[in-house]
PDB file of C-alpha atoms in Angstrom:
ATOM      1  CA  MET A   1     139.176 115.336 -88.367  1.00 53.00           C
ATOM      2  CA  THR A   2     138.753 111.714 -90.327  1.00 56.00           C
ATOM      3  CA  ASP A   3     136.081 110.511 -92.843  1.00 62.00           C
ATOM      4  CA  GLN A   4     136.370 107.013 -91.530  1.00 70.00           C
ATOM      5  CA  ALA A   5     133.170 105.316 -89.603  1.00 80.00           C
ATOM      6  CA  LEU A   6     133.963 104.593 -85.773  1.00 80.00           C
ATOM      7  CA  GLN A   7     134.355 100.675 -85.647  1.00 85.00           C
ATOM      8  CA  THR A   8     132.206  99.177 -83.144  1.00 90.00           C
ATOM      9  CA  GLU A   9     132.752  95.695 -83.412  1.00 94.00           C
ATOM     10  CA  PHE A  10     135.955  93.577 -83.724  1.00 93.00           C
ATOM     11  CA  GLU A  11     136.822  89.900 -84.757  1.00 94.00           C
ATOM     12  CA  PHE A  12     138.745  88.119 -82.499  1.00 96.00           C
ATOM     13  CA  THR A  13     140.412  84.074 -82.375  1.00 95.00           C
ATOM     14  CA  LEU A  14     140.102  82.581 -78.694  1.00 97.00           C
ATOM     15  CA  PRO A  15     143.232  80.896 -78.151  1.00 96.00           C
ATOM     16  CA  ARG A  16     141.794  77.615 -77.083  1.00 97.00           C
ATOM     17  CA  GLY A  17     137.958  77.562 -77.894  1.00 97.00           C
ATOM     18  CA  PHE A  18     134.647  76.706 -76.611  1.00 98.00           C
ATOM     19  CA  VAL A  19     133.723  73.183 -76.539  1.00 96.00           C
ATOM     20  CA  GLU A  20     130.050  72.481 -76.639  1.00 95.00           C
ATOM     21  CA  ASP A  21     128.789  68.808 -75.272  1.00 94.00           C
ATOM     22  CA  ASP A  22     128.687  67.434 -78.346  1.00 95.00           C
ATOM     23  CA  GLY A  23     132.353  68.219 -79.014  1.00 95.00           C
ATOM     24  CA  THR A  24     131.839  71.009 -81.368  1.00 96.00           C
ATOM     25  CA  MET A  25     134.784  73.724 -81.519  1.00 97.00           C
ATOM     26  CA  HIS A  26     134.123  77.551 -81.548  1.00 98.00           C
ATOM     27  CA  LYS A  27     136.897  79.569 -82.035  1.00 97.00           C
ATOM     28  CA  GLU A  28     135.749  82.626 -83.999  1.00 97.00           C
ATOM     29  CA  GLY A  29     133.835  84.979 -82.885  1.00 98.00           C
ATOM     30  CA  ARG A  30     133.129  89.214 -82.647  1.00 97.00           C
ATOM     31  CA  MET A  31     132.796  91.729 -79.753  1.00 97.00           C
ATOM     32  CA  ARG A  32     131.408  95.313 -80.163  1.00 96.00           C
ATOM     33  CA  LEU A  33     132.426  97.973 -78.001  1.00 95.00           C
ATOM     34  CA  ALA A  34     130.627  98.569 -74.361  1.00 95.00           C
ATOM     35  CA  THR A  35     128.048 101.124 -73.570  1.00 96.00           C
ATOM     36  CA  ALA A  36     127.450 102.715 -70.434  1.00 95.00           C
ATOM     37  CA  ALA A  37     124.360 100.495 -69.815  1.00 96.00           C
ATOM     38  CA  ASP A  38     126.893  97.611 -70.258  1.00 95.00           C
ATOM     39  CA  GLU A  39     128.712  98.443 -67.317  1.00 93.00           C
ATOM     40  CA  ILE A  40     125.664 100.042 -65.309  1.00 94.00           C
ATOM     41  CA  GLN A  41     122.989  97.173 -65.983  1.00 95.00           C
ATOM     42  CA  PRO A  42     125.023  94.084 -64.147  1.00 95.00           C
ATOM     43  CA  LEU A  43     125.641  95.855 -61.627  1.00 95.00           C
ATOM     44  CA  GLN A  44     121.680  95.312 -60.343  1.00 95.00           C
ATOM     45  CA  ASP A  45     122.452  91.521 -60.803  1.00 94.00           C
ATOM     46  CA  PRO A  46     121.520  89.646 -57.678  1.00 95.00           C
ATOM     47  CA  LYS A  47     124.623  87.297 -58.798  1.00 94.00           C
ATOM     48  CA  VAL A  48     127.059  90.335 -59.743  1.00 95.00           C
ATOM     49  CA  GLN A  49     125.931  91.826 -56.176  1.00 95.00           C
ATOM     50  CA  SER A  50     126.360  88.498 -54.488  1.00 96.00           C
ATOM     51  CA  ASN A  51     130.236  87.925 -55.940  1.00 94.00           C
ATOM     52  CA  GLN A  52     131.851  90.928 -58.031  1.00 92.00           C
ATOM     53  CA  SER A  53     133.731  88.631 -59.950  1.00 90.00           C
ATOM     54  CA  TYR A  54     130.668  87.398 -61.797  1.00 94.00           C
ATOM     55  CA  LEU A  55     130.820  91.233 -63.096  1.00 95.00           C
ATOM     56  CA  THR A  56     132.883  89.848 -66.113  1.00 95.00           C
ATOM     57  CA  ILE A  57     131.329  86.907 -67.448  1.00 96.00           C
ATOM     58  CA  THR A  58     127.870  89.685 -67.320  1.00 96.00           C
ATOM     59  CA  LEU A  59     129.870  92.196 -69.388  1.00 96.00           C
ATOM     60  CA  LEU A  60     131.250  89.429 -71.905  1.00 98.00           C
ATOM     61  CA  ALA A  61     128.091  88.280 -72.412  1.00 97.00           C
ATOM     62  CA  ARG A  62     126.599  91.404 -72.966  1.00 97.00           C
ATOM     63  CA  VAL A  63     129.565  92.601 -75.814  1.00 98.00           C
ATOM     64  CA  VAL A  64     130.581  89.240 -77.225  1.00 98.00           C
ATOM     65  CA  THR A  65     128.034  88.986 -80.265  1.00 97.00           C
ATOM     66  CA  ASP A  66     129.129  86.092 -82.040  1.00 98.00           C
ATOM     67  CA  LEU A  67     131.258  82.959 -81.482  1.00 98.00           C
ATOM     68  CA  GLY A  68     131.290  80.070 -84.301  1.00 97.00           C
ATOM     69  CA  THR A  69     127.654  79.078 -84.624  1.00 96.00           C
ATOM     70  CA  LEU A  70     126.407  79.248 -82.001  1.00 97.00           C
ATOM     71  CA  GLU A  71     122.753  81.037 -82.349  1.00 96.00           C
ATOM     72  CA  THR A  72     123.782  83.119 -79.211  1.00 96.00           C
ATOM     73  CA  VAL A  73     126.405  84.040 -76.434  1.00 97.00           C
ATOM     74  CA  ASP A  74     124.912  83.689 -73.161  1.00 97.00           C
ATOM     75  CA  ARG A  75     126.042  84.094 -69.424  1.00 96.00           C
ATOM     76  CA  SER A  76     126.181  80.165 -69.778  1.00 96.00           C
ATOM     77  CA  VAL A  77     128.862  80.080 -72.846  1.00 98.00           C
ATOM     78  CA  ILE A  78     131.104  82.615 -71.002  1.00 98.00           C
ATOM     79  CA  GLU A  79     130.805  80.380 -67.975  1.00 96.00           C
ATOM     80  CA  ASN A  80     132.173  77.387 -69.374  1.00 97.00           C
ATOM     81  CA  LEU A  81     135.111  79.147 -71.525  1.00 98.00           C
ATOM     82  CA  PHE A  82     138.742  77.481 -70.707  1.00 98.00           C
ATOM     83  CA  VAL A  83     140.166  80.498 -68.197  1.00 97.00           C
ATOM     84  CA  ALA A  84     143.296  81.028 -71.222  1.00 98.00           C
ATOM     85  CA  ASP A  85     140.183  82.182 -73.327  1.00 98.00           C
ATOM     86  CA  LEU A  86     138.467  84.185 -70.485  1.00 97.00           C
ATOM     87  CA  GLU A  87     141.509  85.905 -70.195  1.00 96.00           C
ATOM     88  CA  TYR A  88     142.221  86.621 -73.747  1.00 95.00           C
ATOM     89  CA  LEU A  89     138.767  87.871 -74.225  1.00 97.00           C
ATOM     90  CA  GLN A  90     138.975  90.601 -70.502  1.00 95.00           C
ATOM     91  CA  ALA A  91     142.022  91.806 -72.481  1.00 92.00           C
ATOM     92  CA  MET A  92     140.169  92.130 -75.695  1.00 92.00           C
ATOM     93  CA  TYR A  93     137.744  94.069 -73.758  1.00 94.00           C
ATOM     94  CA  GLU A  94     140.085  96.423 -72.165  1.00 90.00           C
ATOM     95  CA  ARG A  95     142.289  97.411 -75.388  1.00 87.00           C
ATOM     96  CA  ILE A  96     139.025  98.095 -77.690  1.00 89.00           C
ATOM     97  CA  ASN A  97     136.955  99.974 -74.844  1.00 89.00           C
ATOM     98  CA  ASN A  98     139.760 101.923 -73.753  1.00 84.00           C
ATOM     99  CA  THR A  99     141.861 102.751 -76.922  1.00 76.00           C
ATOM    100  CA  GLY A 100     138.983 101.739 -79.652  1.00 74.00           C
ATOM    101  CA  ARG A 101     141.545  99.487 -81.555  1.00 75.00           C
ATOM    102  CA  ASN A 102     142.619  96.047 -80.496  1.00 74.00           C
ATOM    103  CA  VAL A 103     146.092  96.441 -81.180  1.00 78.00           C
ATOM    104  CA  VAL A 104     149.177  96.117 -78.887  1.00 80.00           C
ATOM    105  CA  GLU A 105     152.627  97.669 -79.196  1.00 82.00           C
ATOM    106  CA  SER A 106     155.446  95.814 -80.007  1.00 84.00           C
ATOM    107  CA  GLY A 107     158.863  96.560 -80.862  1.00 84.00           C
ATOM    108  CA  CYS A 108     161.328  95.553 -83.500  1.00 84.00           C
ATOM    109  CA  PRO A 109     164.572  93.171 -82.013  1.00 87.00           C
ATOM    110  CA  GLU A 110     167.078  94.633 -84.641  1.00 87.00           C
ATOM    111  CA  CYS A 111     166.324  98.227 -83.936  1.00 88.00           C
ATOM    112  CA  GLY A 112     164.235  99.021 -81.146  1.00 84.00           C
ATOM    113  CA  GLN A 113     161.712 100.900 -83.097  1.00 83.00           C
ATOM    114  CA  LEU A 114     157.931 100.586 -81.647  1.00 84.00           C
ATOM    115  CA  PHE A 115     155.028  99.909 -83.606  1.00 82.00           C
ATOM    116  CA  ASP A 116     151.579  98.523 -83.218  1.00 83.00           C
ATOM    117  CA  VAL A 117     150.185  94.820 -84.205  1.00 83.00           C
ATOM    118  CA  ASP A 118     146.830  94.209 -84.766  1.00 79.00           C
ATOM    119  CA  VAL A 119     145.803  91.142 -82.755  1.00 79.00           C
ATOM    120  CA  ALA A 120     142.830  90.129 -84.956  1.00 73.00           C
ATOM    121  CA  SER A 121     145.464  89.605 -88.106  1.00 71.00           C
ATOM    122  CA  GLY A 122     148.833  89.583 -86.767  1.00 75.00           C
ATOM    123  CA  ALA A 123     149.812  92.264 -89.056  1.00 79.00           C
ATOM    124  CA  PRO A 124     152.382  94.999 -88.100  1.00 82.00           C
ATOM    125  CA  LEU A 125     150.669  99.056 -88.381  1.00 77.00           C
ATOM    126  CA  ARG A 126     152.220 102.155 -89.012  1.00 68.00           C
ATOM    127  CA  PRO A 127     150.318 105.217 -87.949  1.00 60.00           C
ATOM    128  CA  GLU A 128     149.471 107.188 -91.149  1.00 52.00           C
ATOM    129  CA  ASP A 129     147.418 110.458 -90.444  1.00 35.00           C
ATOM    130  CA  ASP A 130     146.683 109.350 -87.293  1.00 42.00           C
ATOM    131  CA  ASP A 131     145.149 106.173 -88.629  1.00 48.00           C
ATOM    132  CA  ALA A 132     146.459 102.678 -88.413  1.00 48.00           C
ATOM    133  CA  VAL A 133     147.348 101.335 -91.528  1.00 48.00           C
ATOM    134  CA  ALA A 134     148.600  97.760 -92.208  1.00 49.00           C
ATOM    135  CA  LEU A 135     152.187  97.427 -93.044  1.00 47.00           C
ATOM    136  CA  ASP A 136     152.503  94.613 -96.268  1.00 46.00           C
ATOM    137  CA  ALA A 137     154.524  91.632 -95.721  1.00 44.00           C
ATOM    138  CA  GLY A 138     156.909  90.118 -98.255  1.00 42.00           C
ATOM    139  CA  GLU A 139     157.097  86.737 -98.998  1.00 41.00           C
ATOM    140  CA  ASP A 140     159.372  86.169 -96.041  1.00 40.00           C
ATOM    141  CA  GLY A 141     157.230  88.281 -93.738  1.00 41.00           C
ATOM    142  CA  ALA A 142     159.946  91.372 -93.860  1.00 39.00           C
ATOM    143  CA  ILE A 143     157.770  94.570 -94.317  1.00 40.00           C
ATOM    144  CA  GLY A 144     159.666  97.014 -96.319  1.00 40.00           C
ATOM    145  CA  GLY A 145     162.315  94.810 -96.824  1.00 36.00           C
ATOM    146  CA  GLU A 146     163.959  95.816 -93.264  1.00 37.00           C
ATOM    147  CA  PHE A 147     162.031  93.861 -90.621  1.00 33.00           C
ATOM    148  CA  ASN A 148     161.243  90.027 -90.521  1.00 34.00           C
ATOM    149  CA  PRO A 149     159.061  89.600 -87.700  1.00 36.00           C
ATOM    150  CA  ALA A 150     159.835  85.719 -87.595  1.00 36.00           C
ATOM    151  CA  GLY A 151     163.717  86.699 -87.476  1.00 38.00           C
ATOM    152  CA  ASP A 152     166.258  85.731 -89.582  1.00 38.00           C
ATOM    153  CA  ARG A 153     165.844  82.594 -91.531  1.00 36.00           C
ATOM    154  CA  SER A 154     168.787  83.157 -93.866  1.00 42.00           C
ATOM    155  CA  GLU A 155     170.454  79.839 -92.294  1.00 43.00           C
ATOM    156  CA  PRO A 156     168.037  76.765 -91.672  1.00 41.00           C
ATOM    157  CA  PRO A 157     167.702  75.999 -88.317  1.00 41.00           C
ATOM    158  CA  GLU A 158     169.538  73.257 -86.637  1.00 47.00           C
ATOM    159  CA  SER A 159     167.972  69.954 -86.235  1.00 46.00           C
ATOM    160  CA  ALA A 160     167.714  68.380 -82.710  1.00 45.00           C
ATOM    161  CA  ASP A 161     169.820  65.843 -83.464  1.00 48.00           C
ATOM    162  CA  ASP A 162     172.285  68.426 -84.362  1.00 46.00           C
ATOM    163  CA  GLN A 163     172.096  69.876 -81.066  1.00 45.00           C
ATOM    164  CA  GLU A 164     172.066  66.771 -78.946  1.00 45.00           C
ATOM    165  CA  ALA A 165     175.510  66.159 -80.744  1.00 47.00           C
ATOM    166  CA  THR A 166     177.113  69.390 -80.047  1.00 45.00           C
ATOM    167  CA  GLY A 167     175.591  70.241 -76.467  1.00 48.00           C
ATOM    168  CA  ASP A 168     174.172  73.219 -78.011  1.00 47.00           C
ATOM    169  CA  VAL A 169     171.018  74.652 -77.238  1.00 44.00           C
ATOM    170  CA  PRO A 170     169.291  77.340 -78.361  1.00 42.00           C
ATOM    171  CA  ALA A 171     169.189  80.602 -76.640  1.00 44.00           C
ATOM    172  CA  GLY A 172     165.532  81.657 -75.618  1.00 44.00           C
ATOM    173  CA  ASN A 173     162.586  80.611 -74.208  1.00 43.00           C
ATOM    174  CA  SER A 174     162.283  76.858 -74.061  1.00 41.00           C
ATOM    175  CA  ALA A 175     159.192  76.091 -72.234  1.00 42.00           C
ATOM    176  CA  GLU A 176     158.070  74.132 -75.408  1.00 38.00           C
TER     177      GLU A 176
END
């Protein structure tokens, strides 16, 4: 058993952000772990009973404790999030309530070794005494000098002009 306290709140940054009527943007927030009551009580809500999809809105309104400088986060705030932000919060809700951690599994593109990455900070984690510990990254982003999550930066990338002249197009996802 560890002496570490249970983490019950997790920070997040929305991909798009909640925009108020006056144009104020709110992206940074906190979500707490859900309780049994958080999942049971909304089932008695008439809106949820008439539209089961509304359960997500109601649940998130209960567990998102802070969002930017908003005084309260209620159903109207969650209803007006962009779809990308709603999906982000749904995925986070599942992660923290199923595993107690806001991490995703990733792998080294060089050696294939799997490791967890903290979603909030982007920091790779390594297991140590059954608790996740953030790995220290050097100035170049390399961890322990062996893995550079940003890819090999030993050669400068080709400019767009060079690519047009040679006809070479970089491999990979070109959905930019």
